[in-house]
Coordinates of C-alpha atoms in Angstrom, one line a residue:
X1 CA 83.7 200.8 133.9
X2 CA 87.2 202.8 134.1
X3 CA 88.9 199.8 133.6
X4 CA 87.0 198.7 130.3
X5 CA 86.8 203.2 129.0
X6 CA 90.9 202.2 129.6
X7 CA 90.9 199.0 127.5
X8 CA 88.5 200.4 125.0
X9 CA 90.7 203.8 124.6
X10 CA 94.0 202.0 124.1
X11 CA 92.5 199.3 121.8
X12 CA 91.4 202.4 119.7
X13 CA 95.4 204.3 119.9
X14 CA 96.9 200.9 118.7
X15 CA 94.9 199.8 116.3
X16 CA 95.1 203.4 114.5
X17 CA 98.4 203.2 114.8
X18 CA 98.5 199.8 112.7
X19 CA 96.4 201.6 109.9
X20 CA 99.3 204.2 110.0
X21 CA 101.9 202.4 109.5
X22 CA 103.5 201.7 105.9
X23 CA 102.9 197.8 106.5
X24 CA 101.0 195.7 103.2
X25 CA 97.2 195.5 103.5
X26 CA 98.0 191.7 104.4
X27 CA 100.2 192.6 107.4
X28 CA 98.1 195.5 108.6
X29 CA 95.2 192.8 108.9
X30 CA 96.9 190.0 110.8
X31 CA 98.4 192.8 113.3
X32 CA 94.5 193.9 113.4
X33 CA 93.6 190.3 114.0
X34 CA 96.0 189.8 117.1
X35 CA 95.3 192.8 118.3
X36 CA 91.6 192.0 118.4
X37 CA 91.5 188.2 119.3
X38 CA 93.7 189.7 123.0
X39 CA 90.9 192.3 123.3
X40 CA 88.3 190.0 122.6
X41 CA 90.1 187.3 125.1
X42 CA 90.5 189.9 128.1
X43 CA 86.7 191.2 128.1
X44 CA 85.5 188.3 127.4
X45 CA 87.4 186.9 130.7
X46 CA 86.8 190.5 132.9
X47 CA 83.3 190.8 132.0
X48 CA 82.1 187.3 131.4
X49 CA 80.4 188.0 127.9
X50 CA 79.4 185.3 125.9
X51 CA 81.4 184.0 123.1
X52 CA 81.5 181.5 119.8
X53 CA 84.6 180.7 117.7
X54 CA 86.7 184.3 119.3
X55 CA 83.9 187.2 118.4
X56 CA 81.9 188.4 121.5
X57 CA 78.2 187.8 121.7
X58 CA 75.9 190.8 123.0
X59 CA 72.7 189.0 123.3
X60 CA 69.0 190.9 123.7
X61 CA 65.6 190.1 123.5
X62 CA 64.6 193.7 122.5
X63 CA 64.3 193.2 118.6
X64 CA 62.2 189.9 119.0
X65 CA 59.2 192.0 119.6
X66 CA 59.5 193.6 116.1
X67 CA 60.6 190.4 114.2
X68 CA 56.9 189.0 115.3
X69 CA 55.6 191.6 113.8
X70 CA 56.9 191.6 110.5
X71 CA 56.4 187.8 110.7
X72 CA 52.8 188.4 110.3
X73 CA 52.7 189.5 106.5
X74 CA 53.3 185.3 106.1
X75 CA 52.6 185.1 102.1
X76 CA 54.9 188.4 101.4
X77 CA 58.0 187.1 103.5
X78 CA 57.5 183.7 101.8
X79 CA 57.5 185.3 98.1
X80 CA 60.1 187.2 99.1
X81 CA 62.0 184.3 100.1
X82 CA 60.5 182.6 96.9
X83 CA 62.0 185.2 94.6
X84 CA 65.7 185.0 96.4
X85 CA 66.1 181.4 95.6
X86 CA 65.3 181.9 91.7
X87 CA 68.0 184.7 92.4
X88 CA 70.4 182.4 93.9
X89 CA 69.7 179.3 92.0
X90 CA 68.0 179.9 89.1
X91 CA 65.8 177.4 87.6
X92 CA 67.7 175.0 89.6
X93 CA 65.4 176.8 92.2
X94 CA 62.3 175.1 91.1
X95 CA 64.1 171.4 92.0
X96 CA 65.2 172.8 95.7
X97 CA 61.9 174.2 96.4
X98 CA 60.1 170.8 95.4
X99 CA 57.9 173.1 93.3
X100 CA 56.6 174.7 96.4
X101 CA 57.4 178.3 94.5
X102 CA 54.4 180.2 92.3
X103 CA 55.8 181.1 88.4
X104 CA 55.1 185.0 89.4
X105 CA 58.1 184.8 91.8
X106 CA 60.2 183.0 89.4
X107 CA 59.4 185.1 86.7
X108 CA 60.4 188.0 88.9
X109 CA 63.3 186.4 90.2
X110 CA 64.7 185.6 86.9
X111 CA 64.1 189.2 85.9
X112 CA 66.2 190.4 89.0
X113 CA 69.0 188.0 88.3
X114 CA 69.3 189.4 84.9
X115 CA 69.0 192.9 86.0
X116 CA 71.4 192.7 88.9
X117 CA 74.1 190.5 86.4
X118 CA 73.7 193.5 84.2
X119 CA 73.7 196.3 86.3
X120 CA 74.5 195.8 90.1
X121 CA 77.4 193.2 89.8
X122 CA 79.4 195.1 87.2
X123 CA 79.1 198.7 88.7
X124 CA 79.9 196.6 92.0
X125 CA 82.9 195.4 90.4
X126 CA 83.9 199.1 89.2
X127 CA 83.4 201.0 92.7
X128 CA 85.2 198.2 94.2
X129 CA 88.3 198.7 92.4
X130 CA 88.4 202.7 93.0
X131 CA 87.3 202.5 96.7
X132 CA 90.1 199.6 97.7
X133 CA 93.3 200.6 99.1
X134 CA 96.3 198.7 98.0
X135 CA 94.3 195.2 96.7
X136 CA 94.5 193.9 93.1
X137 CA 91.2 192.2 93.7
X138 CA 88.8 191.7 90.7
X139 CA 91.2 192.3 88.1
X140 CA 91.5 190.9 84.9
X141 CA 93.8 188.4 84.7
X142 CA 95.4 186.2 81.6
X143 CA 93.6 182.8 83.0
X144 CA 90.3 184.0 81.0
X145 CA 92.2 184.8 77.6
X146 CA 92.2 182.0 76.3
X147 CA 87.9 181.2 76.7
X148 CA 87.4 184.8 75.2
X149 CA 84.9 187.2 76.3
X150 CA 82.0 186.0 74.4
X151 CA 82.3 182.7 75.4
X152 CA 82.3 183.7 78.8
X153 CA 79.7 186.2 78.2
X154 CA 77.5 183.8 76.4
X155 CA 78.5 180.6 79.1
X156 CA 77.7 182.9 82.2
X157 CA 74.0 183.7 81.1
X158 CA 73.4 180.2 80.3
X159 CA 75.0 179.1 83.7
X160 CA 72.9 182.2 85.4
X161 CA 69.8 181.8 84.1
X162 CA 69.9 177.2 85.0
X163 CA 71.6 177.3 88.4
X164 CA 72.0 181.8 89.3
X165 CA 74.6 183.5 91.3
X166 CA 75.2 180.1 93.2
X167 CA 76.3 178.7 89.6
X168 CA 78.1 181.4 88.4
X169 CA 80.0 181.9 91.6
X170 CA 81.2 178.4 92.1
X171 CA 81.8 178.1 88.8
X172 CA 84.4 181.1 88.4
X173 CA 86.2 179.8 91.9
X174 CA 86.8 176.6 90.7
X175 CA 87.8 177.5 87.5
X176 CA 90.3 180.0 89.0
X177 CA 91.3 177.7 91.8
X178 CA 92.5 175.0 88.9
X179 CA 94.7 178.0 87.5
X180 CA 96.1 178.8 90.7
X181 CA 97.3 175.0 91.1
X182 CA 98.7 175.2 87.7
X183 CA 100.6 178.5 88.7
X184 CA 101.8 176.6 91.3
X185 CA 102.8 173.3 89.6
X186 CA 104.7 175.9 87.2
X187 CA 106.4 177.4 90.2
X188 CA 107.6 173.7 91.4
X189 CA 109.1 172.9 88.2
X190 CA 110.9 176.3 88.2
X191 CA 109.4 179.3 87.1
X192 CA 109.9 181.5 89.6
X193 CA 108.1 184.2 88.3
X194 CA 104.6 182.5 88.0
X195 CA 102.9 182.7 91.2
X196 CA 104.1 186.0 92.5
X197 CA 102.6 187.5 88.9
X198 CA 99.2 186.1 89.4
X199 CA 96.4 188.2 90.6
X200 CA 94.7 186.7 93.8
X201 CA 90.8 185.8 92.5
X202 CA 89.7 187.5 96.0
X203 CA 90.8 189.6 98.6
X204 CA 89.4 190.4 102.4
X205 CA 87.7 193.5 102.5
X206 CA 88.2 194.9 106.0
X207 CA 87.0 198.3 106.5
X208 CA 90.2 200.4 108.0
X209 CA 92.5 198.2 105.8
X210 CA 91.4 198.4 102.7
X211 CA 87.8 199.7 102.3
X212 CA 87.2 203.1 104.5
X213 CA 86.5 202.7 108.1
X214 CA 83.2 204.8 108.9
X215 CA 81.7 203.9 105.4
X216 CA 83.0 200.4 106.0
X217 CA 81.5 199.7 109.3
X218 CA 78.2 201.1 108.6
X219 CA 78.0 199.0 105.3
X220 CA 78.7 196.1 107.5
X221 CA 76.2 197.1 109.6
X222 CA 73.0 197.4 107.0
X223 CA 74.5 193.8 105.5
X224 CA 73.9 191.8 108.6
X225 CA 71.0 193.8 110.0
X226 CA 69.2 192.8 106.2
X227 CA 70.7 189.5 106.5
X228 CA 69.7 188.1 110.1
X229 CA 66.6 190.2 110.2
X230 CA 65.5 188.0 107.3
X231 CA 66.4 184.6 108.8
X232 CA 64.8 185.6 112.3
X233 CA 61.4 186.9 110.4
X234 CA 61.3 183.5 108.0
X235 CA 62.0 181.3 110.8
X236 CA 59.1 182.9 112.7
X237 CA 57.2 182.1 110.6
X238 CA 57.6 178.6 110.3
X239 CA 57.3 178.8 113.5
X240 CA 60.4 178.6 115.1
X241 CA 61.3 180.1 118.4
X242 CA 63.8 182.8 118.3
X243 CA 65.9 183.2 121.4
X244 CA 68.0 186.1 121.5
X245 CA 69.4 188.5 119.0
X246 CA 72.3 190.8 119.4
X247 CA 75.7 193.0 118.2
X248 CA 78.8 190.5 117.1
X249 CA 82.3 192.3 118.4
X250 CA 85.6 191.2 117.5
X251 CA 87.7 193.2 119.9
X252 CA 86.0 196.1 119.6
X253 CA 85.0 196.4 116.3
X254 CA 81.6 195.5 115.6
X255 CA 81.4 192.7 112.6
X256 CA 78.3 192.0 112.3
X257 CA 74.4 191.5 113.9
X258 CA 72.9 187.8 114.7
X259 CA 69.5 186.2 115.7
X260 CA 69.7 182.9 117.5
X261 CA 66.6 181.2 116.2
X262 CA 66.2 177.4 118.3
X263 CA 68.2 175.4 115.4
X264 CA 66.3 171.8 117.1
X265 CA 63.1 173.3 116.2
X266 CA 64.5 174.5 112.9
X267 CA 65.9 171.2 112.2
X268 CA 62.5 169.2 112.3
X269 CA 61.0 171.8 109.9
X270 CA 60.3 170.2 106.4
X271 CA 63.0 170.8 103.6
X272 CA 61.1 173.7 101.7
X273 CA 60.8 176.2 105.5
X274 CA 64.1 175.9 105.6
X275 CA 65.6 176.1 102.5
X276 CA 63.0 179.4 103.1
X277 CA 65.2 180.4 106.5
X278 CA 68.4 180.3 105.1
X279 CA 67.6 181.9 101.1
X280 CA 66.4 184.8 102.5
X281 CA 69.3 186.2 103.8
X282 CA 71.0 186.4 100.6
X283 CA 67.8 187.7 99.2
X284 CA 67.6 190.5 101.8
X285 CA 71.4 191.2 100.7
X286 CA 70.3 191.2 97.3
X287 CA 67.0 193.3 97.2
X288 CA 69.3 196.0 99.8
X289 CA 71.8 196.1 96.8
X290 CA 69.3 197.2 94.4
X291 CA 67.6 200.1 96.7
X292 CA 71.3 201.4 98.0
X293 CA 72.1 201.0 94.1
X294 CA 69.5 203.8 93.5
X295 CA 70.5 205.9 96.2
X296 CA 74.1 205.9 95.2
X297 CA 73.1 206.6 91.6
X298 CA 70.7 210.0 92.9
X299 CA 74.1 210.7 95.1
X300 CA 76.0 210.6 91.9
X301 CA 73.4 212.8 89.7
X302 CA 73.6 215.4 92.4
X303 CA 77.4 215.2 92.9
X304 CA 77.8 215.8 89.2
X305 CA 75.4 218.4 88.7
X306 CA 77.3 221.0 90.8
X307 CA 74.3 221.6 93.5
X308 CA 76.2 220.8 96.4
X309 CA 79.6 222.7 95.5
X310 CA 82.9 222.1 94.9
X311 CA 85.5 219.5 97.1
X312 CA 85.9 222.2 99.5
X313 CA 82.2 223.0 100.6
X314 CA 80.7 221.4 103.3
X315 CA 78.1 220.2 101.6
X316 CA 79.8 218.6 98.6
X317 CA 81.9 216.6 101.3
X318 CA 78.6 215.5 102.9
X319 CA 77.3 214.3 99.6
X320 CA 81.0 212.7 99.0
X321 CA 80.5 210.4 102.4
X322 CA 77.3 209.5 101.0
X323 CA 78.1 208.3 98.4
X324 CA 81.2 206.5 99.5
X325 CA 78.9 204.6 102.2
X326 CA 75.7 203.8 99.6
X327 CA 78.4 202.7 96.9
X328 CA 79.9 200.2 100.1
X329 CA 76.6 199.3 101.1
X330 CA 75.3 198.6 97.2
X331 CA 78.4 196.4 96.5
X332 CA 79.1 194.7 99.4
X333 CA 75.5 193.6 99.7
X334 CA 75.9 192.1 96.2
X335 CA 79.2 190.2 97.1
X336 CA 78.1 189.0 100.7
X337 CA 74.7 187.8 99.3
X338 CA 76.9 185.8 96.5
X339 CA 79.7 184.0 98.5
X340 CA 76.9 183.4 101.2
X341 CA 75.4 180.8 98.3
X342 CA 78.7 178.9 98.4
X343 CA 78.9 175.5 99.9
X344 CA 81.6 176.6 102.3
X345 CA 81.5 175.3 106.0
X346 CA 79.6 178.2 108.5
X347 CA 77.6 179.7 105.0
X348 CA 73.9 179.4 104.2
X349 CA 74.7 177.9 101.1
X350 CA 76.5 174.7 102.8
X351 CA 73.4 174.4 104.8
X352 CA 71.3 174.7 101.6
X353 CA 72.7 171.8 99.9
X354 CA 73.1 169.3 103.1
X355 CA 68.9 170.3 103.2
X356 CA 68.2 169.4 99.8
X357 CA 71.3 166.4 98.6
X358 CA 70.1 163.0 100.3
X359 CA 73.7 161.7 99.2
X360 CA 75.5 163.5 102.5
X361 CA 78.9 162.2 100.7
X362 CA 77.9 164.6 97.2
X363 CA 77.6 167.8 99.5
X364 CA 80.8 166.8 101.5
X365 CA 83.0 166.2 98.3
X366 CA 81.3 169.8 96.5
X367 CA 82.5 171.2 99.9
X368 CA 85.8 170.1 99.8
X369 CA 86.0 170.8 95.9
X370 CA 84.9 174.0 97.1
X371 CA 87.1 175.1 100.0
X372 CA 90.2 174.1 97.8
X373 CA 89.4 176.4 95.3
X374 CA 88.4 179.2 97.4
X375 CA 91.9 179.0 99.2
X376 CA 93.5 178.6 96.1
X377 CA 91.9 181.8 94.8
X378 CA 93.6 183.4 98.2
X379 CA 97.1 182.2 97.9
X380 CA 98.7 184.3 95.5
X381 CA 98.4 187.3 98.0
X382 CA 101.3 185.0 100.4
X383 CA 103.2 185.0 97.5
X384 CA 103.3 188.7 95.7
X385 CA 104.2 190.2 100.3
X386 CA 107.2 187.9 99.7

């Protein structure tokens, strides 16, 4: 116990030291990353904890108690799950649920989609860019001048309303990916200037980097306790065993929550429960972005209306780290339930399309298409620390 109080003290000293340093965001995180993955490597060994892919697994059987119990309102958790994937895909929705859906939770999805499009996403967007530190992310950038913003207003409700978020999303990345390369083949023939001026489509958000670190790690914390809490209650009940659930560390920062439901079982289930399992973790991110939403918006009223004080009264700065962590946990719940819809390798949304494409070679070449213009949409940070 000394020895790991040592490890876990000295972890802490260095890896404040990183954030204090005048080192890029970029740099700041890969000094994080080493730091975390020798951490991770020497408790792992000490203690023999389990591990996947370099993050340290703390399983329990504690929570399974209460997923079985919220597993027992079977037609609410199903609707629920109903109403994500007209969230996530739109009317697209009604093809990968084989018509297994009732019109009340597409009509209610489609009204969320167009109310979080309208409201959520943009104010998402807005606190995003004030709370980062040091990250160009989300900006506007010259590669949508030339569509114009009506086009792109009118061609993102259209693209919404057939195939949702998932559309939408994929859409933009590839579209900004194919801009990128053309930055780049600009940059090979010469023009030095091109890829260093472009904004990056994306950036890590990595709380003690560039989001704050309290309000950061509890954001992460609501995220994946909504998210896996969802999987574990849907896959109960479709019957699936769960075996374990548990705190992910990397290092010793926690990143996230897990429930390891038995993926054999899973597997056998018939298209529609799982397409079920995996949708509602984005839908839990989604609906969690809406109630934070409100919170942060009460937090604001009161903020604004002079209640709590000025900056320098307790009570003001109480009401201040609220509203730093609601507007965190609002936003990031709106951009972890989106970019867990894409077809990417290790995401929901991967999974979602291997379910429901018979043509395995259609979802591998979308995933490909996919993961090229997602690091693409990455690249231009390399270039602008040079």
């Amino acid at each position: 116990m000394v020895i790991f109080l040592l490890v876990l003290l000295l972890s802490l000293i260095i890896f404040y030291a990183i954030l204090q340093t005048d080192f890029s965001g970029i740099v700041k995180f890969f000094l994080v990353v080493i730091e975390m993955i020798l951490v991770s490597q020497f408790l792992v060994r000490r203690y023999k904890l389990p591990t996947e892919m370099g993050f340290i697994l703390l399983k329990s059987d504690k929570g399974i108690g209460l997923i079985d119990k919220f597993s027992r309102m079977r037609e609410g958790w199903q609707f629920f799950s109903d109403v994500g994937s007209t969230l996530s895909y739109g009317l697209l929705s009604l093809f990968i649920m084989r018509r297994n859906t009732s019109w009340k939770s597409v009509l209610l999805g489609l009204t969320l989609l167009c109310v979080i499009s309208m409201v959520i996403a943009p104010f998402s967007i807005i606190f995003l860019k004030k709370v980062l530190v040091g990250a160009t992310m989300l900006e506007k950038n010259g590669a949508f001048n030339s569509i114009g913003t009506e086009n792109i207003a009118l061609l993102s409700f259209v693209l919404m309303l057939l195939g949702g978020f998932f559309a939408v999303l994929l859409l933009s990345i590839v579209y900004y990916g194919l801009f990128v390369f053309a930055q780049i083949i600009l940059f090979l023939l010469g023009s030095a200037n091109t890829l260093s001026a472009t904004t990056p489509g994306g950036t890590l958000l990595l709380p003690g980097v560039n989001l704050p670190f309290l309000e950061g790690l509890i954001a992460i914390l609501v995220i994946m306790v909504a998210h896996e809490g969802s999987h574990a209650i849907l896959a109960r009940i479709a019957k699936v065993p769960i075996r374990s659930s548990g705190v992910v560390l990397f290092g010793i920062i926690p990143v996230g929550a897990f429930v390891e439901p038995d993926e054999k079982i899973l597997e056998r289930k018939d298209a529609t429960s799982q397409t079920r399992v995996l949708v509602a973790g984005s839908t839990a991110n989604f609906i969690s972005s809406v109630i934070f939403f409100l919170l942060f918006a009460i937090t604001v009223l009161i903020l604004k209306s002079g209640l709590v004080g000025t900056s320098a009264d307790f009570g003001y700065q109480l009401f201040h780290f609220i509203y730093i962590t609601t507007g965190l946990v609002f936003s990031l719940n709106f951009v972890v339930a989106t970019v867990n819809l894409l077809p990417l390798p290790f995401f929901d949304g991967y999974r979602i399309l291997e379910i429901n494409i018979q043509n395995k070679n259609i979802v591998k070449a979308v995933m490909l298409i996919t993961l090229g213009a997602f690091i693409l949409n990455f690249l231009p940070h390399f270039f602008s620390a040079i």
